[in-house]
XYZ file of C-alpha atoms in Angstrom:
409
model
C 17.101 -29.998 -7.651
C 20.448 -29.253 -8.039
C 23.117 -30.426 -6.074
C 25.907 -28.499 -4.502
C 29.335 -28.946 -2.432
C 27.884 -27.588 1.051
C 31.610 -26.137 1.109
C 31.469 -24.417 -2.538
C 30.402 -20.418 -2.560
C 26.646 -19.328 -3.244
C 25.351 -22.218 -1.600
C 21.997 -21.958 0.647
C 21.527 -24.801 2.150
C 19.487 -25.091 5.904
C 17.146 -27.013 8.419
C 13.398 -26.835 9.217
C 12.592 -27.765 12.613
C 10.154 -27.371 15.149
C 10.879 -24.889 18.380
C 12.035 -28.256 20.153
C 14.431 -29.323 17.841
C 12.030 -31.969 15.613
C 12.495 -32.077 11.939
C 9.573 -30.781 10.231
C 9.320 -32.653 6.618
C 7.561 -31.312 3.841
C 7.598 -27.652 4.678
C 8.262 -25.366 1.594
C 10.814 -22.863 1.163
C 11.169 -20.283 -1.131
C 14.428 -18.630 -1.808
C 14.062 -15.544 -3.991
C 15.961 -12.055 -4.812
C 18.436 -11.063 -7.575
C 15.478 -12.176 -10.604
C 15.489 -15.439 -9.485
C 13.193 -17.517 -7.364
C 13.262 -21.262 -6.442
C 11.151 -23.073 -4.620
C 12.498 -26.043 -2.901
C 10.398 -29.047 0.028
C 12.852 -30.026 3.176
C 13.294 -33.506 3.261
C 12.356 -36.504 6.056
C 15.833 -35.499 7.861
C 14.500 -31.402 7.938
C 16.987 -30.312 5.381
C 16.676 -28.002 2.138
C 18.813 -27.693 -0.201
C 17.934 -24.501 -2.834
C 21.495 -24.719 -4.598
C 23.945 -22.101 -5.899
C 23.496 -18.553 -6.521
C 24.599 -15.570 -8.448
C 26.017 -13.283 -5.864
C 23.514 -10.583 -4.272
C 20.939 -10.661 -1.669
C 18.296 -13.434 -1.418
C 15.090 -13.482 0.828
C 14.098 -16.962 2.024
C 10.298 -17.356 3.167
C 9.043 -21.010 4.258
C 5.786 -22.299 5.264
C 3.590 -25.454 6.009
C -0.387 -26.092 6.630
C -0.826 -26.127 10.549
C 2.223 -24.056 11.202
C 2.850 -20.459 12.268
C 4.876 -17.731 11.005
C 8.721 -18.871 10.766
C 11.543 -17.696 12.728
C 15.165 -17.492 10.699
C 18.193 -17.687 12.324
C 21.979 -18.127 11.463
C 25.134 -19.594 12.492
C 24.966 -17.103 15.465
C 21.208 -16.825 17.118
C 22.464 -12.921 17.065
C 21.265 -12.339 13.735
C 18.229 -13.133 11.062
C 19.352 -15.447 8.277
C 15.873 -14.456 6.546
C 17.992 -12.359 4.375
C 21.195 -13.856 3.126
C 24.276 -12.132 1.307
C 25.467 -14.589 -1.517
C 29.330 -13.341 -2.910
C 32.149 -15.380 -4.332
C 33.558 -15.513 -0.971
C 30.115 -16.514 1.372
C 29.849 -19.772 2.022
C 26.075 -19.411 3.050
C 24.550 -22.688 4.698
C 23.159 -23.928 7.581
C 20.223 -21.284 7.747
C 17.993 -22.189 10.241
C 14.249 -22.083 10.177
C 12.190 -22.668 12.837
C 8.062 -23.651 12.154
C 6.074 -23.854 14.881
C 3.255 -26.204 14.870
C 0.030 -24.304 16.159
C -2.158 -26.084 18.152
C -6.084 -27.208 17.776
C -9.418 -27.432 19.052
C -11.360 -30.416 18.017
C -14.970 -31.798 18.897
C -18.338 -32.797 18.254
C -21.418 -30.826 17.581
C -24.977 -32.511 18.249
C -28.495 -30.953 17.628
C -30.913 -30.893 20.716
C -31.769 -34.905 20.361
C -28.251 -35.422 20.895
C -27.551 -36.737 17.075
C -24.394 -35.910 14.848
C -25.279 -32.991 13.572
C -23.127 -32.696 9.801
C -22.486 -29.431 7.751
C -22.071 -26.902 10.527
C -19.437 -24.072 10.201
C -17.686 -23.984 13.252
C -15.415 -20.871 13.950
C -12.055 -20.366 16.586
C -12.061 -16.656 17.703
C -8.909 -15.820 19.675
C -10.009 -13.360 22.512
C -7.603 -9.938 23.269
C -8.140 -6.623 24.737
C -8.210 -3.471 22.479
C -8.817 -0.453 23.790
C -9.923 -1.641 27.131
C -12.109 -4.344 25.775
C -12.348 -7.722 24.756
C -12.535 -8.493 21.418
C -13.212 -11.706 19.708
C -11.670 -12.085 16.141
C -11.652 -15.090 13.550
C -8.737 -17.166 13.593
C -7.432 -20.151 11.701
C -9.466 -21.734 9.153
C -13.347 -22.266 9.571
C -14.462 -26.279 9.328
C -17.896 -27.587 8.498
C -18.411 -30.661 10.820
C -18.408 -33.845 9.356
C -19.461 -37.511 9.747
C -20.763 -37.691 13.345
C -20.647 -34.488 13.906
C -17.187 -33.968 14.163
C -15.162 -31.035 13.652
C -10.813 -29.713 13.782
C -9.302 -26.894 13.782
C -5.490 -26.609 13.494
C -2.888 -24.056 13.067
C -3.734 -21.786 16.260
C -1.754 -20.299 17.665
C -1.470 -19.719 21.661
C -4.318 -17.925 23.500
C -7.564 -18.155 24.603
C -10.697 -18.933 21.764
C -14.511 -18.828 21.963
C -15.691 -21.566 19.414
C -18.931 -20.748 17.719
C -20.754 -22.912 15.640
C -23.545 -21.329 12.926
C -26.225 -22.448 10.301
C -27.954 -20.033 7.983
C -31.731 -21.638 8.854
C -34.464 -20.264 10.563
C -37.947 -21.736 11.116
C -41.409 -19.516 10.619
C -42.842 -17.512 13.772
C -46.661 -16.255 14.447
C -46.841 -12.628 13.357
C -46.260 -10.880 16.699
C -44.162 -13.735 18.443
C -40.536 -13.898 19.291
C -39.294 -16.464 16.283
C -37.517 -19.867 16.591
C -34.042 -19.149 14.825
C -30.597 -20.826 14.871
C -28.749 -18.304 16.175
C -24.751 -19.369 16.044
C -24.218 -21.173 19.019
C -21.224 -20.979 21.659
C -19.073 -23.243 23.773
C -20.986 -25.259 25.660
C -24.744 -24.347 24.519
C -25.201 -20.728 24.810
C -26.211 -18.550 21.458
C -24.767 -15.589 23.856
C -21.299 -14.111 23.546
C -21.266 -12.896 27.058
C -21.895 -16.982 28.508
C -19.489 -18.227 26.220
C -16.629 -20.501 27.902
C -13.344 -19.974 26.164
C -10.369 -22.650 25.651
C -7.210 -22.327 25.941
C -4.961 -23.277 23.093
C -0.862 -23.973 23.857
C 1.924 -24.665 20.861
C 1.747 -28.212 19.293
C -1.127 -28.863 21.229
C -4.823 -30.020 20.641
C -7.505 -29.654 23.240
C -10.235 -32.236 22.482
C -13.685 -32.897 23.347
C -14.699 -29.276 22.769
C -18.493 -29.996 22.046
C -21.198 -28.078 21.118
C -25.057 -28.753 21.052
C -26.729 -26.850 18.542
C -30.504 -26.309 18.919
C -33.425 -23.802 17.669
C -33.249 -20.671 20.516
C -35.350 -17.704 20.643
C -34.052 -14.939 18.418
C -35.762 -11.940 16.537
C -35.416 -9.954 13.209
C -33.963 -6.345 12.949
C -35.133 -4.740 10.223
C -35.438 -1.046 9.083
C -34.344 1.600 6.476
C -30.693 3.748 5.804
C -31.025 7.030 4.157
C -27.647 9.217 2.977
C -27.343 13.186 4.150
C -29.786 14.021 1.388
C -32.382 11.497 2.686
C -32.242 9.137 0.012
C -31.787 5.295 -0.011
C -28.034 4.809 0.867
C -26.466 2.594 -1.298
C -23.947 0.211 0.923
C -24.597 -2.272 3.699
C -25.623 -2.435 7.793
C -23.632 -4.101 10.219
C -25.179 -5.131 13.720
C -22.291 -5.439 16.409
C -22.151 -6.022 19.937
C -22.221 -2.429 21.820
C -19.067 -1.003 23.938
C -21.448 0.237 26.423
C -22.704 -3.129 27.045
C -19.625 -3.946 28.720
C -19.707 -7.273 26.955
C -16.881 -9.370 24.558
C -17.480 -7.728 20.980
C -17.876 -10.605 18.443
C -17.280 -10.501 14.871
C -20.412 -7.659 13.387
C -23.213 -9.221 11.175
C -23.355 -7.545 7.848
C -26.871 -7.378 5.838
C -26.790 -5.444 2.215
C -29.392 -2.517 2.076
C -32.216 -3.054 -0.609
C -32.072 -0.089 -3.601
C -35.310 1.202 -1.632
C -33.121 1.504 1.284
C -34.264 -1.392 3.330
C -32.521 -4.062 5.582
C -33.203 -6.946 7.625
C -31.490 -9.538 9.604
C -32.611 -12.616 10.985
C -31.785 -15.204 14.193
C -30.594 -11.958 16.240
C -30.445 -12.991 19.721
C -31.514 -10.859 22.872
C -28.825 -8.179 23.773
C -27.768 -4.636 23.057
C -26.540 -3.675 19.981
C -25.437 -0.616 17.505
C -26.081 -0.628 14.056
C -23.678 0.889 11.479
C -24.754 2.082 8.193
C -21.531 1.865 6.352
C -22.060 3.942 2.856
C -20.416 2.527 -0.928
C -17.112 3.970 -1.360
C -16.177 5.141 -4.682
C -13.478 7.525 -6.508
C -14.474 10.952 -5.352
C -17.190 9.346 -2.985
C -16.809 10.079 0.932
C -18.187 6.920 2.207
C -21.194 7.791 4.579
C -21.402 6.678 7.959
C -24.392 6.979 10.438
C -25.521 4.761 13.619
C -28.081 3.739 15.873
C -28.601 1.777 19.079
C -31.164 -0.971 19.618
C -31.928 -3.459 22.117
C -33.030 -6.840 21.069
C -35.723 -8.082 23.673
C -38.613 -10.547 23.617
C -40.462 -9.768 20.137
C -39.197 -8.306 16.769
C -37.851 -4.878 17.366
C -39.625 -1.882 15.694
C -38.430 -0.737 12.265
C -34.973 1.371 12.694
C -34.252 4.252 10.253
C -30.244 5.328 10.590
C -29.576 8.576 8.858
C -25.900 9.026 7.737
C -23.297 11.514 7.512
C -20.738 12.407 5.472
C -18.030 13.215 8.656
C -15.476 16.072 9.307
C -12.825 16.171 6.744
C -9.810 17.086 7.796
C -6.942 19.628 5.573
C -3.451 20.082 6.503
C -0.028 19.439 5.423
C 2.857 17.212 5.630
C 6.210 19.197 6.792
C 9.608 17.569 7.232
C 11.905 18.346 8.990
C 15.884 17.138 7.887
C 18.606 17.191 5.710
C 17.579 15.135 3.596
C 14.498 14.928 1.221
C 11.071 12.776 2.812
C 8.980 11.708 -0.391
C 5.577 13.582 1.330
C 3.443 12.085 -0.845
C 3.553 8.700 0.301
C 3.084 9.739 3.888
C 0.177 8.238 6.104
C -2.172 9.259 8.516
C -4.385 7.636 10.670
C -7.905 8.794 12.868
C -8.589 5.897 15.259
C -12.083 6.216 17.009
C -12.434 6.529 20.934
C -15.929 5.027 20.652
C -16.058 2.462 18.453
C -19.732 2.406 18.614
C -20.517 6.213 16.883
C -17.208 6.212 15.183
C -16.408 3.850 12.051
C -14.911 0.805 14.055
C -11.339 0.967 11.940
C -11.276 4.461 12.033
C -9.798 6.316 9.219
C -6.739 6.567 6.925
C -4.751 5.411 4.813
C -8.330 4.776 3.683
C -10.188 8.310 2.817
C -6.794 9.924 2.710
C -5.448 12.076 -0.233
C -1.593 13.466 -0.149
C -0.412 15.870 -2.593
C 3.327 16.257 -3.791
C 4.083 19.342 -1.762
C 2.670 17.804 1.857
C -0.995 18.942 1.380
C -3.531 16.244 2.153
C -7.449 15.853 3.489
C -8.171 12.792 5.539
C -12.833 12.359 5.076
C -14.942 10.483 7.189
C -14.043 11.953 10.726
C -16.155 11.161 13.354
C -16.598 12.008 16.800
C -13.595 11.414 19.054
C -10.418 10.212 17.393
C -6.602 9.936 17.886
C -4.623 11.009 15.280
C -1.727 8.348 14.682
C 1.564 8.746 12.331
C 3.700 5.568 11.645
C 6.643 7.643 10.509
C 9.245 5.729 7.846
C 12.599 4.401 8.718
C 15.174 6.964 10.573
C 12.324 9.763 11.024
C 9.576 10.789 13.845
C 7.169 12.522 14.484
C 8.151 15.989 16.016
C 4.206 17.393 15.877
C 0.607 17.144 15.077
C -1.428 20.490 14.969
C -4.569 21.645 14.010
C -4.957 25.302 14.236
C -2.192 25.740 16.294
C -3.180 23.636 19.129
C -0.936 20.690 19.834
C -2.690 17.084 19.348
C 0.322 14.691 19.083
C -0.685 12.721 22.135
C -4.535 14.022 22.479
C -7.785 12.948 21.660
C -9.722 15.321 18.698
C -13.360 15.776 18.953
C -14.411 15.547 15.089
C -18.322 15.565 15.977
C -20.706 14.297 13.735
C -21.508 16.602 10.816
C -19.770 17.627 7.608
C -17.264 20.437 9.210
C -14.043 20.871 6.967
C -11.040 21.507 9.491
C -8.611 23.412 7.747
C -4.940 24.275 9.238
């Protein structure tokens, strides 16, 4: 490490501390820019010291296990210090950084006997609302339990969590009888998203005593075939996901690859309404497929499904700018996000499926049903317009459909 006079030129010198003011030892900061990086660990007192540089502009990033994205600031809170200016005349110190320690959910999980139950994955997914609906996504890191059942998981940060605990097990049924699965299992004892309880989860904070019994329930087995627009096997995978029109909190989707005949199954599937997606291979040149069906999960194994996909509307336009100065159009994006995320791919389209040309000209594949056309325009620009065939769509929802219709203009 090399050692500089805190009053010399070129110096970066700073603090890492928590959002209260608490040194935070051992966090890592990198200081890079100019064709040079360093990487320097803040001491017991919170300080870093990354030493002298060549004058230009330097990027400093920092980071520690069980803490959240940094905030930089300055000598003045009015400004980011995440990019400093080094010259002969800069006397740059005293940069700020700010880690916030996330907080944690910790617990037990038992089987139905009430014993430590060891080698279970156990999941945090933070619940928010897109488009009108709950969703439940993965964060943090996932933690098998351990001796006695125990379990941790740090580095959340605030909101409200479902914890789900699964095991990849199943035990046999009678042909004709609702089988004896281990579906994953939520907080308290339910293997049903809907009866889940969440947590809540502050900064710095752990919520403990978060347990989970994890027992055999009754689940069923999906199973059925995906053919491509030609009626051949499709070549890709299925994914089973809670339905919008249920009304209910929409988990993470269960993904099973289809067989080369073009068979599926998946196993421990509790009771509830569903849609399955048949999501095609994608490929150079390949449209990825996309077709779906609905099913409701009930008391016995559900009847063979067969999804037939499509390839989707494409969709061929151009890129016009308007200004003074050039717009590089062939970097541009475009975006199709689906209304109904249930006969719609879920993450819509673009910059995936997208194809820009150097004069503006592009085709977007894989449109389906209704969608929202989206443009995050670069730095200093907006969008003025979105047409198609004349008819204004900036702000309005585009019915695609469901078949292979190219959409020109």
């Amino acid at each position: 490490l090399l050692r500089v006079d805190e009053s010399g030129p070129g110096a970066i010198t700073g603090r890492v501390v928590t959002p209260s003011g608490q040194p935070v030892s051992g966090a890592l900061v990198q200081v890079s820019g100019n064709k040079q990086t360093r990487l320097v660990l803040a001491d017991a007192n919170r300080r870093f010291d990354a030493g002298r540089f060549q004058d230009g502009e330097y990027r400093i990033e920092a980071g520690k296990s069980g803490c959240l994205t940094p905030e930089f600031r300055g000598p003045s809170d009015s400004f980011t210090a995440r990019i400093v200016t080094v010259s002969a005349a800069a006397l740059v110190h005293d940069v700020v950084v700010v880690l916030a320690r996330g907080g944690a959910i910790a617990g037990t999980v038992v089987d139905s006997a009430g014993e430590p139950f060891q080698g279970v994955l156990v999941r945090a997914m933070r619940l928010r609302e897109v488009g009108g609906r709950t969703v439940a996504a993965a964060a943090g890191w996932p933690r098998l339990t351990v001796e006695r059942g125990r379990y941790r998981i740090f580095g959340l940060p605030p909101g409200a969590y479902l914890i789900v605990a699964s095991l990849n097990a199943s035990e046999p049924a009678l042909e004709g009888r609702r089988a004896q699965g281990f579906a994953p299992v939520y907080y308290p004892a339910t293997s049903h998203v809907q009866s889940a309880q969440s947590v809540q989860v502050e900064f710095e904070n752990g919520v403990t005593g978060v347990d989970l019994t994890f027992a055999a329930s009754s689940t069923a087995r999906v199973t059925g075939r995906a053919l491509n627009a030609a009626g051949d096997p499709l070549p890709g995978r299925v994914a089973l996901a809670t339905s919008a029109r249920s009304r209910g909190v929409a988990g993470e989707p269960r993904f099973a690859r289809i067989e080369r005949d073009g068979s599926f199954e998946l196993a421990d599937v509790p009771s509830g309404d569903y849609v399955l997606h048949a999501l095609g291979e994608r490929g150079p040149g390949v449209p990825p497929e996309f077709g779906s069906e609905y099913i409701t999960v009930a008391e016995v194994d559900t009847p063979p499904v067969t999804i037939r996909t499509a390839l989707g509307a494409t969709l061929e336009g151009r890129f016009v700018a308007d200004g003074r100065r050039p717009l590089p159009l062939r970097v541009q994006v475009l975006h199709a996000a689906p209304l109904d995320p249930d006969r719609s791919p879920p993450d819509g389209r673009g910059p995936e499926g997208l194809a820009v040309h150097d004069d503006g000209r592009f085709y977007l594949t894989g449109l389906f049903g209704s969608m929202r056309l989206t443009y995050p325009a670069p730095a200093g620009w907006y969008l003025k317009s979105l047409t198609i065939a004349g008819v204004d769509v900036t702000d309005e929802v585009y019915d695609f459909g469901f078949g292979d219709e190219i959409i020109s203009g």
